[in-house]
Structures are given as structure tokens and as C-alpha cells.
């Protein structure tokens, strides 16, 4: 009976690992002040692709910043993604004071070869700051079923 439970445990763990490895990789990068995450979501009726991607940029500090600009670094050049007028708290749905939601940058999946980083400029306590978060893709090794 004991061998049965060991076998069952090994079988379930193996199935979980195999399922996880079949899932698409995710983009997960952390800077000193910002975290960037992009991952596939379930395609709904309004989505044009089976697994559209969405992501977010999350502030890691204690007090909320005033975000001035968000740029994509593509082939060494900055391409504007959001400006301050787009990121005022509660003005648009994509910024809540700590998290910038982004459902358009990698809608069809990330191309890390062309978009290498995200550059965020913000103001805090009267000083301007800037951080470049390099994007990295990670294959998921284990996804729990819950």
C-alpha cells in the first residue's frame, strides 16, 4: 500500500512538471524599483489570437511615484509607450498608483530579440529618477494546479 502512494505521488509530480514545461515561457524581470511581468492569458471572445499576452509594470517602493514616461528599448533606441498624461492615477485604467497595466505591447507574445528592455522615468520627492529593466524570458518549471 505504501508503494502505491509513492508511485501515485511520483506520477502526479511528473504529470505536473510535463504540463508546466509545455506552457509558454513568461517574461519576468526585476529592477531596483520596478518589476516587469508579461504572460499569456486565456483568449476570450474579443481576442484575435488564441493566447494573447498581457503584462504589468509594478512599483516596488513604499510610497507611490509620479510616473513621467515609459519607453520600450528596441534595438538600442527608446520608443515611447506611455507618457505622463496617460499615466495619471485614476485617469485611465492602466495605472492605479502602483501598477501600470499593459495589454498591447506583447499582445501576440514577446519578441525579446527586438524589445530588450523597458525604461521607466518617474518623480519622487521632487527628484527625477530613471530605471532600465532588461527583459528576460523564463521557461516555467512547475505550475501548481490551484
mmCIF file of C-alpha atoms in Angstrom:
data_model
loop_
_atom_site.group_PDB
_atom_site.id
_atom_site.type_symbol
_atom_site.label_atom_id
_atom_site.label_comp_id
_atom_site.label_asym_id
_atom_site.label_seq_id
_atom_site.Cartn_x
_atom_site.Cartn_y
_atom_site.Cartn_z
ATOM 1 C CA UNK A 1 0.000 0.000 0.000
ATOM 2 C CA UNK A 2 2.883 2.325 0.820
ATOM 3 C CA UNK A 3 4.436 1.707 -2.629
ATOM 4 C CA UNK A 4 1.156 2.640 -4.287
ATOM 5 C CA UNK A 5 1.127 6.098 -2.652
ATOM 6 C CA UNK A 6 4.793 6.676 -3.534
ATOM 7 C CA UNK A 7 4.098 5.665 -7.137
ATOM 8 C CA UNK A 8 0.999 7.886 -7.229
ATOM 9 C CA UNK A 9 2.962 10.845 -5.851
ATOM 10 C CA UNK A 10 5.746 10.409 -8.402
ATOM 11 C CA UNK A 11 3.196 10.065 -11.195
ATOM 12 C CA UNK A 12 1.333 13.259 -10.201
ATOM 13 C CA UNK A 13 4.580 15.231 -9.850
ATOM 14 C CA UNK A 14 5.739 14.017 -13.280
ATOM 15 C CA UNK A 15 2.452 14.983 -14.915
ATOM 16 C CA UNK A 16 2.635 18.429 -13.278
ATOM 17 C CA UNK A 17 6.192 19.029 -14.467
ATOM 18 C CA UNK A 18 5.435 17.867 -18.009
ATOM 19 C CA UNK A 19 2.339 20.098 -18.145
ATOM 20 C CA UNK A 20 4.377 23.076 -16.882
ATOM 21 C CA UNK A 21 7.122 22.577 -19.437
ATOM 22 C CA UNK A 22 4.551 22.589 -22.238
ATOM 23 C CA UNK A 23 3.326 26.063 -21.210
ATOM 24 C CA UNK A 24 4.795 29.132 -22.939
ATOM 25 C CA UNK A 25 7.636 30.971 -21.245
ATOM 26 C CA UNK A 26 6.941 34.178 -19.319
ATOM 27 C CA UNK A 27 8.801 37.480 -19.162
ATOM 28 C CA UNK A 28 9.775 38.255 -15.578
ATOM 29 C CA UNK A 29 12.342 40.925 -14.740
ATOM 30 C CA UNK A 30 13.089 42.927 -11.628
ATOM 31 C CA UNK A 31 14.968 46.160 -11.269
ATOM 32 C CA UNK A 32 15.738 48.022 -8.085
ATOM 33 C CA UNK A 33 12.407 49.885 -8.103
ATOM 34 C CA UNK A 34 10.262 48.193 -10.793
ATOM 35 C CA UNK A 35 9.141 44.670 -11.672
ATOM 36 C CA UNK A 36 8.018 43.745 -15.213
ATOM 37 C CA UNK A 37 5.848 40.680 -15.906
ATOM 38 C CA UNK A 38 4.316 39.530 -19.199
ATOM 39 C CA UNK A 39 2.500 36.223 -19.525
ATOM 40 C CA UNK A 40 -0.157 34.660 -21.733
ATOM 41 C CA UNK A 41 -3.763 34.881 -20.677
ATOM 42 C CA UNK A 42 -6.717 32.833 -21.806
ATOM 43 C CA UNK A 43 -8.064 34.126 -25.098
ATOM 44 C CA UNK A 44 -11.592 35.411 -24.850
ATOM 45 C CA UNK A 45 -14.263 36.115 -27.423
ATOM 46 C CA UNK A 46 -12.824 39.559 -28.239
ATOM 47 C CA UNK A 47 -9.241 38.326 -28.664
ATOM 48 C CA UNK A 48 -7.907 37.816 -32.163
ATOM 49 C CA UNK A 49 -5.332 35.219 -31.138
ATOM 50 C CA UNK A 50 -5.636 32.034 -29.124
ATOM 51 C CA UNK A 51 -3.292 33.111 -26.322
ATOM 52 C CA UNK A 52 -2.923 36.884 -26.231
ATOM 53 C CA UNK A 53 -0.395 38.232 -23.771
ATOM 54 C CA UNK A 54 -0.758 40.971 -21.210
ATOM 55 C CA UNK A 55 1.576 42.369 -18.650
ATOM 56 C CA UNK A 56 2.209 44.890 -15.967
ATOM 57 C CA UNK A 57 4.927 47.062 -14.503
ATOM 58 C CA UNK A 58 4.790 47.166 -10.712
ATOM 59 C CA UNK A 59 6.362 49.742 -8.406
ATOM 60 C CA UNK A 60 8.369 48.032 -5.659
ATOM 61 C CA UNK A 61 8.722 51.027 -3.329
ATOM 62 C CA UNK A 62 6.642 52.023 -0.328
ATOM 63 C CA UNK A 63 5.144 55.324 -1.484
ATOM 64 C CA UNK A 64 3.538 55.837 -4.881
ATOM 65 C CA UNK A 65 5.634 57.532 -7.572
ATOM 66 C CA UNK A 66 4.569 60.036 -10.203
ATOM 67 C CA UNK A 67 5.416 58.205 -13.432
ATOM 68 C CA UNK A 68 6.629 60.561 -16.139
ATOM 69 C CA UNK A 69 7.277 58.230 -19.056
ATOM 70 C CA UNK A 70 7.596 54.564 -20.025
ATOM 71 C CA UNK A 71 9.654 53.610 -23.085
ATOM 72 C CA UNK A 72 10.497 50.355 -24.824
ATOM 73 C CA UNK A 73 14.181 49.898 -25.641
ATOM 74 C CA UNK A 74 14.149 48.426 -29.144
ATOM 75 C CA UNK A 75 17.441 47.755 -30.882
ATOM 76 C CA UNK A 76 19.171 50.266 -28.603
ATOM 77 C CA UNK A 77 16.667 53.083 -29.249
ATOM 78 C CA UNK A 78 13.860 54.315 -26.985
ATOM 79 C CA UNK A 79 10.328 54.047 -28.348
ATOM 80 C CA UNK A 80 7.638 55.790 -26.325
ATOM 81 C CA UNK A 81 4.999 53.530 -24.776
ATOM 82 C CA UNK A 82 3.251 55.758 -22.210
ATOM 83 C CA UNK A 83 3.595 59.415 -21.307
ATOM 84 C CA UNK A 84 2.720 61.248 -18.109
ATOM 85 C CA UNK A 85 -0.691 62.333 -19.409
ATOM 86 C CA UNK A 86 -1.584 58.655 -19.985
ATOM 87 C CA UNK A 87 -0.410 57.587 -16.530
ATOM 88 C CA UNK A 88 -2.124 59.948 -14.129
ATOM 89 C CA UNK A 89 -3.590 57.999 -11.252
ATOM 90 C CA UNK A 90 -7.237 57.054 -11.822
ATOM 91 C CA UNK A 91 -7.356 58.863 -15.199
ATOM 92 C CA UNK A 92 -7.033 55.724 -17.288
ATOM 93 C CA UNK A 93 -7.440 52.098 -16.360
ATOM 94 C CA UNK A 94 -3.770 51.304 -16.987
ATOM 95 C CA UNK A 95 -2.303 52.945 -13.826
ATOM 96 C CA UNK A 96 -3.543 52.635 -10.272
ATOM 97 C CA UNK A 97 -0.664 54.365 -8.469
ATOM 98 C CA UNK A 98 1.498 51.239 -8.085
ATOM 99 C CA UNK A 99 0.837 49.104 -11.175
ATOM 100 C CA UNK A 100 0.856 50.012 -14.862
ATOM 101 C CA UNK A 101 -1.225 47.517 -16.838
ATOM 102 C CA UNK A 102 -0.197 46.894 -20.427
ATOM 103 C CA UNK A 103 -2.218 44.712 -22.760
ATOM 104 C CA UNK A 104 -0.834 45.976 -26.084
ATOM 105 C CA UNK A 105 2.973 45.774 -26.047
ATOM 106 C CA UNK A 106 3.256 41.994 -26.361
ATOM 107 C CA UNK A 107 -0.299 41.115 -27.377
ATOM 108 C CA UNK A 108 0.864 38.320 -29.698
ATOM 109 C CA UNK A 109 3.744 37.254 -27.452
ATOM 110 C CA UNK A 110 7.044 38.936 -26.669
ATOM 111 C CA UNK A 111 9.855 39.273 -29.145
ATOM 112 C CA UNK A 112 12.829 39.676 -26.804
ATOM 113 C CA UNK A 113 15.188 39.953 -29.760
ATOM 114 C CA UNK A 114 13.683 43.321 -30.731
ATOM 115 C CA UNK A 115 12.466 44.662 -27.358
ATOM 116 C CA UNK A 116 15.362 44.270 -24.945
ATOM 117 C CA UNK A 117 14.248 46.452 -22.017
ATOM 118 C CA UNK A 118 11.669 48.824 -20.601
ATOM 119 C CA UNK A 119 12.792 52.253 -19.396
ATOM 120 C CA UNK A 120 10.704 53.963 -16.722
ATOM 121 C CA UNK A 121 11.117 57.596 -15.670
ATOM 122 C CA UNK A 122 9.401 58.859 -12.517
ATOM 123 C CA UNK A 123 9.424 61.653 -9.982
ATOM 124 C CA UNK A 124 9.539 61.157 -6.249
ATOM 125 C CA UNK A 125 10.145 63.724 -3.513
ATOM 126 C CA UNK A 126 10.925 66.391 -6.120
ATOM 127 C CA UNK A 127 13.694 64.353 -7.775
ATOM 128 C CA UNK A 128 13.609 62.639 -11.164
ATOM 129 C CA UNK A 129 14.675 59.006 -11.463
ATOM 130 C CA UNK A 130 15.066 56.573 -14.318
ATOM 131 C CA UNK A 131 15.454 52.806 -14.401
ATOM 132 C CA UNK A 132 16.023 50.425 -17.293
ATOM 133 C CA UNK A 133 14.683 46.926 -16.635
ATOM 134 C CA UNK A 134 16.152 44.347 -19.012
ATOM 135 C CA UNK A 135 13.588 41.796 -20.151
ATOM 136 C CA UNK A 136 14.293 38.101 -19.645
ATOM 137 C CA UNK A 137 12.204 35.106 -20.631
ATOM 138 C CA UNK A 138 11.887 32.162 -18.274
ATOM 139 C CA UNK A 139 10.523 28.726 -19.027
ATOM 140 C CA UNK A 140 8.091 27.662 -16.348
ATOM 141 C CA UNK A 141 9.289 24.593 -14.496
ATOM 142 C CA UNK A 142 6.400 23.857 -12.169
ATOM 143 C CA UNK A 143 2.884 25.311 -12.232
ATOM 144 C CA UNK A 144 0.650 24.276 -9.347
ATOM 145 C CA UNK A 145 -2.848 23.154 -10.286
ATOM 146 C CA UNK A 146 -4.558 25.522 -7.862
#
